[in-house]
Short mmCIF file of C-alpha atoms in Angstrom, two decimals:
data_model
loop_
_atom_site.label_atom_id
_atom_site.label_comp_id
_atom_site.label_asym_id
_atom_site.label_seq_id
_atom_site.Cartn_x
_atom_site.Cartn_y
_atom_site.Cartn_z
CA MET A 295 0.00 0.00 0.00
CA LYS A 296 1.27 3.47 -0.88
CA LEU A 297 0.22 7.03 -0.03
CA ILE A 298 0.30 9.17 -3.14
CA THR A 299 0.63 11.78 -2.63
CA GLY A 300 -14.14 44.12 -3.70
CA PRO A 301 -16.00 46.71 -3.15
CA LEU A 302 -18.21 43.77 -2.93
CA LEU A 303 -21.83 43.37 -2.73
CA LEU A 304 -23.14 42.90 -6.29
CA LEU A 305 -25.07 45.22 -8.60
CA CYS A 306 -22.57 45.38 -11.38
CA ALA A 307 -19.95 42.87 -12.27
CA LEU A 308 -16.65 43.08 -14.07
CA GLU A 309 -15.35 40.02 -15.88
CA ILE A 310 -11.66 39.83 -16.75
CA ARG A 311 -10.48 37.89 -19.80
CA GLY A 312 -6.97 38.10 -21.11
CA SER A 313 -5.87 41.69 -20.78
CA SER A 314 -9.20 43.46 -21.38
CA SER A 315 -12.28 44.03 -19.23
CA PHE A 316 -15.90 43.17 -19.91
CA LEU A 317 -19.07 43.74 -17.95
CA THR A 318 -20.74 40.65 -16.37
CA SER A 319 -19.70 38.08 -12.64
CA SER A 320 -15.95 35.10 -9.37
CA ALA A 321 -13.62 32.34 -9.60
CA PRO A 322 -10.79 31.72 -7.19
CA SER A 323 -7.08 31.91 -7.59
CA ILE A 324 -6.03 29.97 -4.57
CA SER A 325 -2.83 28.12 -3.83
CA PRO A 326 -0.85 25.09 -4.99
CA PRO A 327 -0.99 21.28 -5.75
CA SER A 328 -1.36 17.80 -4.40
CA SER A 329 1.01 16.52 -1.80
CA SER A 330 3.45 13.70 -1.72
CA CYS A 331 4.38 12.77 1.84
CA SER A 332 7.36 10.67 2.81
CA ALA A 333 7.03 7.74 5.18
CA ARG A 334 9.46 9.36 7.61
CA GLN A 335 7.56 12.66 7.70
CA LEU A 336 4.19 11.08 8.34
CA ALA A 337 5.41 8.36 10.67
CA ALA A 338 6.92 11.03 12.91
CA LEU A 339 3.46 12.48 13.43
CA THR A 340 1.74 9.28 14.50
CA ALA A 341 2.03 7.16 17.60
CA PRO A 342 3.81 3.80 17.13
CA PRO A 343 1.26 1.20 15.95
CA PRO A 344 0.63 -2.05 17.82
CA ALA A 345 2.88 -4.93 16.87
CA GLU A 346 0.24 -6.62 14.71
CA LEU A 347 -0.20 -3.47 12.57
CA GLU A 348 2.02 -2.19 9.79
CA GLU A 349 2.49 1.54 9.23
CA VAL A 350 3.11 2.57 5.62
CA TYR A 351 3.50 6.21 4.47
CA GLY A 352 1.62 7.53 7.50
CA THR A 353 -1.46 5.35 7.10
CA ILE A 354 -1.81 2.20 9.18
CA VAL A 355 -2.61 -1.17 7.64
CA GLY A 356 -4.75 -3.43 9.78
CA ASP A 357 -7.90 -5.52 9.99
CA THR A 358 -10.66 -3.43 8.38
CA LYS A 359 -13.15 -6.33 8.28
CA GLY A 360 -13.25 -6.12 4.49
CA ALA A 361 -13.65 -2.34 4.27
CA ALA A 362 -11.25 -0.14 2.33
CA LEU A 363 -11.02 2.09 5.41
CA ARG A 364 -12.23 1.71 8.99
CA LEU A 365 -12.18 4.16 11.90
CA SER A 366 -12.70 2.64 15.34
CA ASP A 367 -13.38 4.66 18.52
CA VAL A 368 -11.38 7.63 17.22
CA ALA A 369 -11.09 10.68 19.47
CA ILE A 370 -9.20 13.89 18.63
CA SER A 371 -8.88 17.05 20.69
CA ARG A 372 -7.51 20.51 19.98
CA GLY A 373 -5.81 21.61 23.16
CA ALA A 374 -8.28 21.10 25.98
CA THR A 375 -11.24 21.10 23.58
CA SER A 376 -12.66 17.84 22.25
CA LEU A 377 -13.04 18.05 18.47
CA LEU A 378 -14.07 14.50 17.51
CA LYS A 379 -15.11 11.70 19.84
CA ASP A 380 -16.24 8.08 19.57
CA ILE A 381 -15.88 8.05 15.78
CA ASN A 382 -16.77 4.69 14.23
CA TRP A 383 -17.04 4.73 10.46
CA SER A 384 -16.09 2.58 7.47
CA VAL A 385 -15.70 3.11 3.73
CA GLN A 386 -16.46 0.04 1.65
CA PRO A 387 -14.82 -0.65 -1.74
CA ASN A 388 -16.15 1.65 -4.49
CA GLU A 389 -18.16 3.81 -2.09
CA ARG A 390 -17.89 7.56 -2.61
CA TRP A 391 -18.37 9.53 0.61
CA GLY A 392 -18.79 13.28 1.03
CA ILE A 393 -17.90 14.79 4.41
CA VAL A 394 -19.91 17.89 5.37
CA GLY A 395 -20.02 20.15 8.42
CA VAL A 396 -19.55 23.76 9.49
CA ASN A 397 -16.12 25.44 9.46
CA GLY A 398 -14.02 24.07 12.29
CA ALA A 399 -16.14 20.93 12.72
CA GLY A 400 -13.14 18.71 11.97
CA LYS A 401 -13.50 17.66 8.32
CA SER A 402 -9.86 18.16 7.35
CA THR A 403 -8.82 16.85 10.77
CA LEU A 404 -10.65 13.59 10.04
CA LEU A 405 -8.72 13.18 6.78
CA GLY A 406 -5.52 13.98 8.66
CA ALA A 407 -6.25 11.17 11.12
CA ILE A 408 -6.61 8.73 8.22
CA THR A 409 -3.31 9.77 6.61
CA GLY A 410 -1.41 10.05 9.88
CA THR A 411 -0.80 13.81 9.69
CA VAL A 412 -3.03 14.40 12.74
CA ARG A 413 -2.42 12.60 16.01
CA MET A 414 -5.40 10.84 17.55
CA ASP A 415 -5.99 10.82 21.31
CA SER A 416 -7.40 7.31 21.06
CA GLY A 417 -8.78 4.79 18.59
CA ALA A 418 -7.46 3.60 15.23
CA ALA A 419 -7.76 4.57 11.56
CA LEU A 420 -6.97 1.44 9.53
CA VAL A 421 -6.57 0.94 5.79
CA HIS A 422 -6.89 -2.41 4.01
CA SER A 423 -3.60 -3.94 2.93
CA ASN A 424 -4.68 -3.97 -0.73
CA GLU A 425 -5.43 -0.24 -0.85
CA ARG A 426 -3.26 2.41 -2.50
CA VAL A 427 -4.06 5.74 -0.84
CA GLY A 428 -3.96 9.05 -2.72
CA TYR A 429 -4.35 12.24 -0.68
CA MET A 430 -4.81 15.82 -1.78
CA ARG A 431 -4.77 18.52 0.89
CA GLN A 432 -6.08 22.09 0.74
CA THR A 433 -2.53 23.45 0.59
CA ALA A 434 0.41 21.80 -1.13
CA VAL A 435 3.26 23.23 -3.22
CA SER A 436 4.62 21.65 -6.37
CA GLY A 437 8.06 23.25 -6.73
CA SER A 438 8.41 21.06 -9.80
CA THR A 439 11.00 21.66 -12.53
CA ARG A 440 9.19 19.33 -14.94
CA THR A 441 6.82 20.20 -17.74
CA VAL A 442 3.08 19.91 -17.13
CA TYR A 443 2.89 16.61 -19.03
CA GLU A 444 5.88 15.11 -17.21
CA GLU A 445 4.57 16.13 -13.80
CA ALA A 446 1.05 14.90 -14.50
CA LYS A 447 2.20 11.37 -15.32
CA SER A 448 5.04 11.23 -12.77
CA GLU A 449 3.12 9.11 -10.25
CA MET A 450 1.50 6.59 -12.58
CA THR A 451 3.50 3.95 -10.71
CA ALA A 452 0.79 1.27 -10.79
CA LEU A 453 0.74 1.45 -14.58
CA GLU A 454 4.54 1.39 -14.76
CA GLU A 455 4.69 -1.68 -12.52
CA ALA A 456 1.99 -3.38 -14.60
CA GLY A 457 3.98 -2.62 -17.75
CA GLU A 458 7.14 -4.08 -16.24
CA ALA A 459 5.24 -7.21 -15.18
CA LEU A 460 3.81 -7.59 -18.69
CA GLU A 461 7.25 -7.15 -20.25
CA SER A 462 8.74 -9.76 -17.92
CA ALA A 463 5.94 -12.26 -18.57
CA THR A 464 6.20 -11.69 -22.33
CA LYS A 465 9.96 -12.28 -22.33
CA ALA A 466 9.48 -15.52 -20.41
CA VAL A 467 7.11 -16.90 -23.05
CA GLU A 468 9.19 -15.59 -25.95
CA SER A 469 12.22 -17.36 -24.52
CA GLY A 470 10.42 -20.69 -24.90
CA ASP A 471 8.60 -21.16 -21.59
CA TYR A 472 5.15 -22.38 -22.67
CA SER A 473 4.21 -23.88 -19.33
CA GLU A 474 0.71 -23.35 -17.98
CA GLN A 475 2.14 -21.21 -15.19
CA ALA A 476 4.00 -18.90 -17.62
CA LEU A 477 0.98 -18.54 -19.93
CA ASP A 478 -1.32 -17.78 -16.98
CA ALA A 479 1.15 -15.16 -15.73
CA LEU A 480 1.20 -13.53 -19.17
CA ALA A 481 -2.61 -13.51 -19.37
CA ASP A 482 -2.91 -11.98 -15.89
CA ALA A 483 -0.27 -9.35 -16.63
CA GLN A 484 -1.97 -8.48 -19.94
CA GLU A 485 -5.38 -8.15 -18.23
CA ASN A 486 -4.01 -5.95 -15.44
CA PHE A 487 -2.12 -3.70 -17.87
CA GLU A 488 -5.23 -3.20 -20.01
CA LYS A 489 -7.42 -2.59 -16.93
CA LEU A 490 -5.11 0.25 -15.89
CA GLY A 491 -5.33 1.74 -19.38
CA GLY A 492 -1.78 0.91 -20.33
CA TYR A 493 -2.24 1.28 -24.07
CA GLU A 494 -4.02 4.62 -23.64
CA GLN A 495 -1.59 6.27 -21.22
CA GLU A 496 -0.94 9.32 -23.38
CA GLN A 497 -4.65 9.74 -24.11
CA MET A 498 -5.45 9.45 -20.38
CA VAL A 499 -3.00 12.23 -19.53
CA GLU A 500 -4.37 14.48 -22.26
CA THR A 501 -7.98 13.82 -21.17
CA VAL A 502 -7.34 14.71 -17.53
CA LEU A 503 -5.33 17.84 -18.35
CA LYS A 504 -8.00 19.00 -20.80
CA GLY A 505 -10.74 18.34 -18.23
CA LEU A 506 -8.92 20.50 -15.71
CA GLY A 507 -8.71 23.39 -18.18
CA PHE A 508 -5.27 23.04 -19.80
CA GLU A 509 -4.75 23.76 -23.49
CA PRO A 510 -2.76 21.26 -25.62
CA GLU A 511 0.18 23.67 -25.87
CA ASP A 512 0.38 23.85 -22.05
CA SER A 513 1.73 20.29 -21.87
CA ASP A 514 5.26 21.39 -22.78
CA ARG A 515 5.32 24.42 -20.47
CA LEU A 516 7.21 24.27 -17.17
CA CYS A 517 5.06 23.93 -14.05
CA SER A 518 6.90 26.88 -12.51
CA SER A 519 5.54 29.20 -15.22
CA PHE A 520 1.97 28.78 -13.93
CA SER A 521 0.24 30.67 -11.12
CA GLY A 522 -0.49 29.00 -7.79
CA GLY A 523 -4.04 28.08 -8.78
CA TRP A 524 -2.88 26.40 -11.98
CA GLN A 525 -0.07 24.58 -10.17
CA MET A 526 -2.77 23.20 -7.89
CA ARG A 527 -4.54 21.84 -10.97
CA ILE A 528 -1.32 20.16 -12.08
CA GLY A 529 -1.06 18.47 -8.70
CA LEU A 530 -4.68 17.33 -8.93
CA ALA A 531 -4.04 15.90 -12.40
CA ARG A 532 -1.01 14.02 -11.07
CA LEU A 533 -3.08 12.57 -8.24
CA LEU A 534 -5.98 11.48 -10.46
CA LEU A 535 -3.62 9.86 -12.98
CA SER A 536 -1.90 7.89 -10.21
CA ARG A 537 -5.21 5.97 -9.92
CA PRO A 538 -5.18 5.24 -6.16
CA SER A 539 -7.78 2.73 -5.03
CA LEU A 540 -8.67 5.00 -2.08
CA LEU A 541 -8.83 8.67 -3.11
CA LEU A 542 -8.92 11.36 -0.38
CA LEU A 543 -9.72 14.91 -1.53
CA ASP A 544 -9.78 18.02 0.69
CA GLU A 545 -11.47 20.98 -1.06
CA PRO A 546 -10.21 20.04 -4.56
CA SER A 547 -12.41 22.62 -6.31
CA ASN A 548 -11.02 25.68 -4.48
CA HIS A 549 -8.82 26.51 -7.47
CA LEU A 550 -11.13 25.35 -10.29
CA ASP A 551 -13.46 27.31 -12.55
CA SER A 552 -17.00 26.09 -13.23
CA ALA A 553 -16.08 24.03 -16.30
CA ALA A 554 -13.29 22.19 -14.48
CA ARG A 555 -15.55 21.64 -11.45
CA ASP A 556 -18.21 20.08 -13.67
CA TRP A 557 -15.63 17.79 -15.26
CA LEU A 558 -14.20 16.76 -11.89
CA GLY A 559 -17.67 15.91 -10.57
CA LYS A 560 -18.31 13.59 -13.51
CA TYR A 561 -14.84 12.06 -13.18
CA ILE A 562 -15.31 11.25 -9.49
CA ALA A 563 -18.81 9.86 -10.14
CA LYS A 564 -17.27 7.26 -12.50
CA TYR A 565 -14.12 6.67 -10.43
CA ASP A 566 -13.03 3.04 -10.20
CA GLY A 567 -12.25 3.00 -6.49
CA SER A 568 -13.28 4.44 -3.13
CA VAL A 569 -13.48 8.20 -2.60
CA VAL A 570 -13.65 10.43 0.48
CA LEU A 571 -14.37 14.06 -0.44
CA VAL A 572 -14.35 17.16 1.76
CA SER A 573 -15.85 20.13 -0.06
CA HIS A 574 -18.03 23.21 0.45
CA ASP A 575 -18.90 23.02 -3.27
CA VAL A 576 -22.51 21.82 -3.30
CA GLY A 577 -22.50 21.22 -7.07
CA LEU A 578 -19.39 19.04 -6.91
CA MET A 579 -20.70 17.10 -3.93
CA ASP A 580 -24.10 16.59 -5.57
CA ALA A 581 -22.58 15.30 -8.81
CA SER A 582 -19.96 12.95 -7.41
CA VAL A 583 -20.73 11.15 -4.13
CA ASN A 584 -23.22 8.44 -3.25
CA ASN A 585 -23.01 8.70 0.56
CA ILE A 586 -22.83 11.65 2.97
CA VAL A 587 -21.42 11.79 6.50
CA GLU A 588 -22.04 14.93 8.54
CA ILE A 589 -19.79 16.03 11.39
CA THR A 590 -21.88 17.67 14.07
CA ALA A 591 -21.13 18.19 17.77
CA GLY A 592 -17.99 16.07 17.42
CA THR A 593 -19.75 12.97 16.10
CA LEU A 594 -20.62 11.51 12.69
CA ILE A 595 -24.13 11.10 11.27
CA GLU A 596 -24.33 8.87 8.19
CA TYR A 597 -26.69 9.32 5.25
CA LYS A 598 -26.24 6.33 2.96
CA SER A 599 -27.22 6.15 -0.72
CA CYS A 600 -27.46 9.95 -0.83
CA ASN A 601 -25.98 12.66 -2.96
CA TYR A 602 -25.98 16.15 -1.47
CA GLY A 603 -29.52 16.98 -2.58
CA SER A 604 -31.08 13.81 -1.18
CA TYR A 605 -28.99 14.22 1.98
CA LEU A 606 -30.69 17.57 2.62
CA GLU A 607 -34.09 15.96 2.09
CA GLU A 608 -33.27 13.06 4.41
CA LYS A 609 -31.86 15.44 7.02
CA GLU A 610 -35.06 17.49 6.94
CA PHE A 611 -37.17 14.32 7.21
CA ARG A 612 -35.18 13.17 10.24
CA ALA A 613 -35.51 16.61 11.83
CA LEU A 614 -39.29 16.63 11.28
CA SER A 615 -39.56 13.12 12.70
CA ALA A 616 -37.55 14.15 15.74
CA GLN A 617 -39.70 17.28 16.12
CA ALA A 618 -42.87 15.18 15.95
CA ALA A 619 -41.52 12.84 18.61
CA TYR A 620 -40.51 15.82 20.73
CA GLN A 621 -43.96 17.38 20.33
CA LYS A 622 -45.56 14.13 21.39
CA ASN A 623 -43.38 14.08 24.50
CA LEU A 624 -44.40 17.67 25.25
CA GLU A 625 -48.07 16.76 24.98
CA GLU A 626 -47.59 13.81 27.29
CA ALA A 627 -45.70 16.05 29.72
CA ALA A 628 -48.51 18.65 29.54
CA ASN A 629 -51.12 16.01 30.33
CA LEU A 630 -49.04 14.84 33.26
CA GLN A 631 -48.64 18.44 34.45
CA LYS A 632 -52.41 18.95 34.36
CA PHE A 633 -52.78 15.97 36.63
CA ILE A 634 -50.11 17.33 39.00
CA ASP A 635 -51.70 20.79 39.01
CA LYS A 636 -54.89 19.30 40.38
CA LEU A 637 -52.90 18.14 43.39
CA ASP A 638 -50.66 21.18 44.01
CA PRO A 639 -50.75 24.90 43.16
CA PRO A 640 -48.97 25.61 39.88
CA PRO A 641 -45.42 26.98 40.14
CA ALA A 642 -44.64 30.61 39.18
CA ALA A 643 -43.88 31.11 35.51
CA VAL A 644 -40.37 32.00 34.48
CA VAL A 645 -39.95 34.03 31.32
CA ALA A 646 -36.61 33.98 29.51
CA SER A 647 -35.73 36.38 26.75
CA THR A 648 -33.09 35.91 24.14
CA LYS A 649 -31.30 38.34 21.91
CA ILE A 650 -30.15 37.41 18.43
CA PRO A 651 -26.62 38.74 17.83
CA TYR A 652 -25.86 40.67 14.67
CA LEU A 653 -22.77 42.29 13.25
CA LYS A 654 -22.84 46.08 13.65
CA LEU A 655 -20.08 47.87 11.75
CA PRO A 656 -18.70 51.27 12.84
CA THR A 657 -20.05 54.33 11.03
CA PRO A 658 -17.49 55.49 8.42
CA PRO A 659 -16.85 59.15 7.55
CA LYS A 660 -19.08 60.48 4.78
CA PRO A 661 -16.94 60.99 1.66
CA TYR A 662 -16.88 64.14 -0.45
CA GLY A 663 -18.35 63.90 -3.91
CA GLU A 664 -19.72 60.86 -5.70
CA ASN A 665 -16.74 58.60 -6.44
CA LEU A 666 -14.62 56.74 -3.91
CA LEU A 667 -12.01 55.42 -6.35
CA THR A 668 -11.22 56.02 -10.02
CA ILE A 669 -8.66 54.52 -12.38
CA THR A 670 -8.37 55.77 -15.95
CA ASP A 671 -6.71 54.15 -19.01
CA ALA A 672 -4.59 52.03 -16.70
CA THR A 673 -1.95 49.52 -17.76
CA ILE A 674 -1.37 47.21 -14.80
CA GLY A 675 1.44 44.76 -14.06
CA TYR A 676 4.09 43.80 -11.55
CA SER A 677 7.19 44.72 -13.58
CA THR A 678 7.90 46.94 -16.57
CA GLU A 679 10.22 44.20 -17.83
CA GLU A 680 7.30 41.79 -18.22
CA GLU A 681 4.11 41.85 -20.26
CA PRO A 682 1.40 43.74 -18.30
CA LEU A 683 -1.51 41.66 -17.04
CA LEU A 684 -4.21 44.25 -17.75
CA ARG A 685 -4.50 47.06 -20.30
CA ASN A 686 -6.85 49.97 -20.95
CA ILE A 687 -8.66 49.61 -17.63
CA SER A 688 -11.00 52.47 -16.72
CA LEU A 689 -13.22 52.08 -13.69
CA LYS A 690 -15.16 54.38 -11.37
CA ILE A 691 -16.40 53.16 -8.00
CA PRO A 692 -19.14 55.50 -6.75
CA ARG A 693 -20.63 55.45 -3.27
CA GLY A 694 -23.02 52.52 -2.83
CA MET A 695 -21.71 50.46 -5.77
CA LYS A 696 -21.67 46.71 -5.27
CA LEU A 697 -19.15 45.15 -7.64
CA LEU A 698 -18.12 41.56 -8.35
CA LEU A 699 -14.89 40.75 -10.21
CA ARG A 700 -15.11 37.60 -12.25
CA GLY A 701 -12.68 35.72 -14.49
CA PRO A 702 -10.69 32.49 -14.82
CA ASN A 703 -7.61 31.74 -12.72
CA GLY A 704 -4.68 33.94 -13.71
CA ALA A 705 -6.86 36.55 -15.44
CA GLY A 706 -5.80 39.26 -13.00
CA LYS A 707 -8.65 39.65 -10.48
CA SER A 708 -6.39 39.90 -7.43
CA THR A 709 -3.97 42.07 -9.43
CA LEU A 710 -6.74 44.56 -10.22
CA LEU A 711 -7.73 44.71 -6.55
CA LYS A 712 -4.12 45.43 -5.55
CA ALA A 713 -3.95 48.22 -8.12
CA LEU A 714 -7.23 49.68 -6.85
CA ARG A 715 -5.91 49.65 -3.28
CA GLY A 716 -2.91 51.72 -4.38
CA ASN A 717 -0.43 50.30 -1.89
CA VAL A 718 2.00 49.43 -4.72
CA GLU A 719 2.15 52.55 -6.90
CA SER A 720 4.40 50.95 -9.53
CA MET A 721 1.65 48.47 -10.47
CA ILE A 722 -0.13 51.14 -12.53
CA GLN A 723 2.47 51.54 -15.26
CA GLU A 724 0.35 53.88 -17.38
CA GLY A 725 -2.83 55.83 -16.62
CA THR A 726 -4.00 57.33 -13.35
CA ARG A 727 -5.54 56.35 -10.02
CA SER A 728 -7.36 58.82 -7.77
CA GLU A 729 -9.20 58.35 -4.50
CA ASN A 730 -11.61 60.34 -2.37
CA GLU A 731 -9.76 62.17 0.42
CA LYS A 732 -12.12 60.59 2.95
CA LEU A 733 -11.77 57.07 1.58
CA ARG A 734 -11.57 54.43 4.32
CA LEU A 735 -10.66 51.01 2.95
CA GLY A 736 -11.43 47.69 4.60
CA VAL A 737 -9.40 44.96 2.88
CA PHE A 738 -9.52 41.17 3.07
CA THR A 739 -7.05 39.29 0.85
CA GLN A 740 -6.59 35.63 -0.04
CA ASP A 741 -3.39 35.46 2.02
CA LEU A 742 -4.42 37.49 5.07
CA ALA A 743 -5.69 34.50 7.06
CA GLN A 744 -2.47 32.57 6.38
CA GLU A 745 -0.27 35.53 7.39
CA LEU A 746 -1.72 35.84 10.90
CA ASP A 747 0.70 35.38 13.80
CA LYS A 748 0.23 31.70 14.65
CA GLU A 749 1.28 32.19 18.29
CA ALA A 750 -1.06 35.11 19.01
CA ARG A 751 -4.54 34.81 20.48
CA ALA A 752 -7.31 35.52 17.98
CA VAL A 753 -8.95 38.25 20.09
CA ASP A 754 -5.60 40.01 20.61
CA LEU A 755 -5.02 40.27 16.86
CA VAL A 756 -8.48 41.74 16.33
CA THR A 757 -8.21 44.36 19.08
CA THR A 758 -4.64 45.38 18.16
CA TYR A 759 -5.59 45.88 14.51
CA ALA A 760 -8.72 47.85 15.44
CA ARG A 761 -6.78 50.20 17.76
CA THR A 762 -3.86 51.04 15.43
CA GLY A 763 -3.49 53.31 12.41
CA ASP A 764 -4.93 56.72 11.53
CA ASP A 765 -8.44 55.26 11.56
CA GLY A 766 -7.88 53.14 14.67
CA ASP A 767 -10.02 53.38 17.79
CA ILE A 768 -8.19 52.99 21.11
CA THR A 769 -11.51 52.50 22.91
CA VAL A 770 -12.06 49.08 21.30
CA THR A 771 -12.22 46.49 24.11
CA ASP A 772 -11.80 42.73 24.16
CA GLU A 773 -15.53 42.44 24.81
CA MET A 774 -16.36 44.47 21.69
CA ALA A 775 -13.99 42.33 19.64
CA ARG A 776 -15.47 39.09 21.00
CA ASN A 777 -19.00 40.30 20.17
CA VAL A 778 -17.97 40.89 16.55
CA MET A 779 -16.17 37.55 16.38
CA GLY A 780 -19.22 35.81 17.83
CA SER A 781 -21.40 37.38 15.13
CA LEU A 782 -19.06 35.84 12.56
CA GLY A 783 -19.29 32.37 14.12
CA LEU A 784 -16.34 32.50 16.51
CA GLY A 785 -18.21 32.21 19.78
CA GLY A 786 -17.41 30.59 23.10
CA GLU A 787 -13.72 30.30 23.92
CA LYS A 788 -12.53 30.32 20.29
CA PRO A 789 -11.40 33.99 20.43
CA LEU A 790 -9.04 33.00 23.26
CA ARG A 791 -7.31 30.30 21.20
CA GLN A 792 -3.99 30.76 19.46
CA ILE A 793 -4.24 31.10 15.69
CA LYS A 794 -2.41 27.81 15.18
CA ALA A 795 -5.25 26.00 17.01
CA LEU A 796 -7.93 27.25 14.58
CA SER A 797 -9.10 25.67 11.33
CA GLY A 798 -8.63 27.37 7.97
CA GLY A 799 -12.22 28.64 7.94
CA GLU A 800 -11.91 29.97 11.49
CA LYS A 801 -8.70 31.84 10.61
CA ALA A 802 -10.54 33.53 7.74
CA ARG A 803 -13.23 34.67 10.20
CA VAL A 804 -10.57 36.14 12.47
CA ALA A 805 -9.22 38.11 9.51
CA LEU A 806 -12.73 39.32 8.64
CA SER A 807 -13.23 40.40 12.27
CA MET A 808 -10.06 42.50 12.14
CA PHE A 809 -11.39 45.10 9.72
CA ALA A 810 -15.03 44.80 10.89
CA LEU A 811 -14.16 47.02 13.89
CA LYS A 812 -12.66 49.78 11.73
CA PRO A 813 -14.93 52.32 10.02
CA SER A 814 -14.86 51.64 6.26
CA ASN A 815 -16.78 53.17 3.39
CA LEU A 816 -15.31 50.75 0.83
CA LEU A 817 -14.80 47.03 1.41
CA MET A 818 -12.51 44.98 -0.84
CA LEU A 819 -12.82 41.23 -0.30
CA ASP A 820 -10.56 38.88 -2.25
CA GLU A 821 -12.05 35.35 -1.94
CA PRO A 822 -13.55 35.76 1.56
#
């Protein structure tokens, strides 16, 4: 077994294609490709397995009772907080499972327990000895010096081994060994090689690359010449072409446009093997999986023979059934109370009131004039020695505009936002940028959540940011910060945690909280 590794809001939309702008509406440009983990790296993160188990590339081989994957009594905590407890779950051969749950529920953590990158407090995550595990994480960097085609087929080891076995068996027969054993070996090797698509290897590579959005001429380009989002696609292609029998995917569509997401959904739906998919992409989940498991309150709830749509229906049915049972219990309790009231005076009523929290942003200064930002006839790029990314860009952002930037990966959406912000003056190589003298920008970027101080407490980062700068407010208290963070889903003791103890989604909410306490009359959100 082997582990293979804006001024936002929305009335008007600007679509970017090539180096020109068109009116219309957002695709991500996130970060890099599938991972390949060494046995030593992953083994160092897991406790030594019992003597009867064998640890290979971070996963642990053991008795799965016929399943491709089995989790038994798994418990995982984050500091003093229990994240997952009493997890018992199995993935049978050729089942395709989608894992759903709110941010921070433990979806990526569960995949980490399977691959050995997350230490379990107790229990076991076992993989069948016949399984080849392929794992793609949310963040992974290629760093490859190969071409796209070379990198994509670099982990087709099963096919290479099948080809070597076929060559060996063929040579044995050609050398005069016509025994039943030699002929059977040749037939088996031939069947296995054909099953893995050995004679169509080149076509397989081209099909996967095309499905993920690459043009034929991209095959000979170096991986390093592509942006982070496209390098992530290369890594995904490499993983899919390695044909693992157990495929683990953590948010694979983050970096894909709609066409590539549609193709990936169809590919997974026909995948010859078992799949475990973590994704917030409802369309991808609906098109690809045939079972759903929901992480809620630290436990798993299974919905078998369900895609995402039927899972929602089944979940609603279960909720209504539970509500009906609860209502019946209330009626029985009311009848019992009536009987008791005949015997004793009724107790005094206690009325409890609740308040629904909402996010209240500070009042920004009222700007002069109509426009907040204007760029005119702008040529935009990072270096005058390279071809500019955008040309002839003219854009006015008046008060109250709600604008969505849309375009494929690498089109220049994030670049345009940086130019609009004006913090790198050299980006506008030609043309002009002007801003209202009372402009107050609130900015969220793709990288902000990842750049947070991992050792700092979340609430400290929010209060420090809110108090500093020309538009800072030294009266902001920890309580005010925690109220805002709670409105964004970071309630309880989460604001007191260090950044390194938060999930990716929770880190993004911390970053959003940081500028929510500063008065802004223009918000720019890059993939929030």
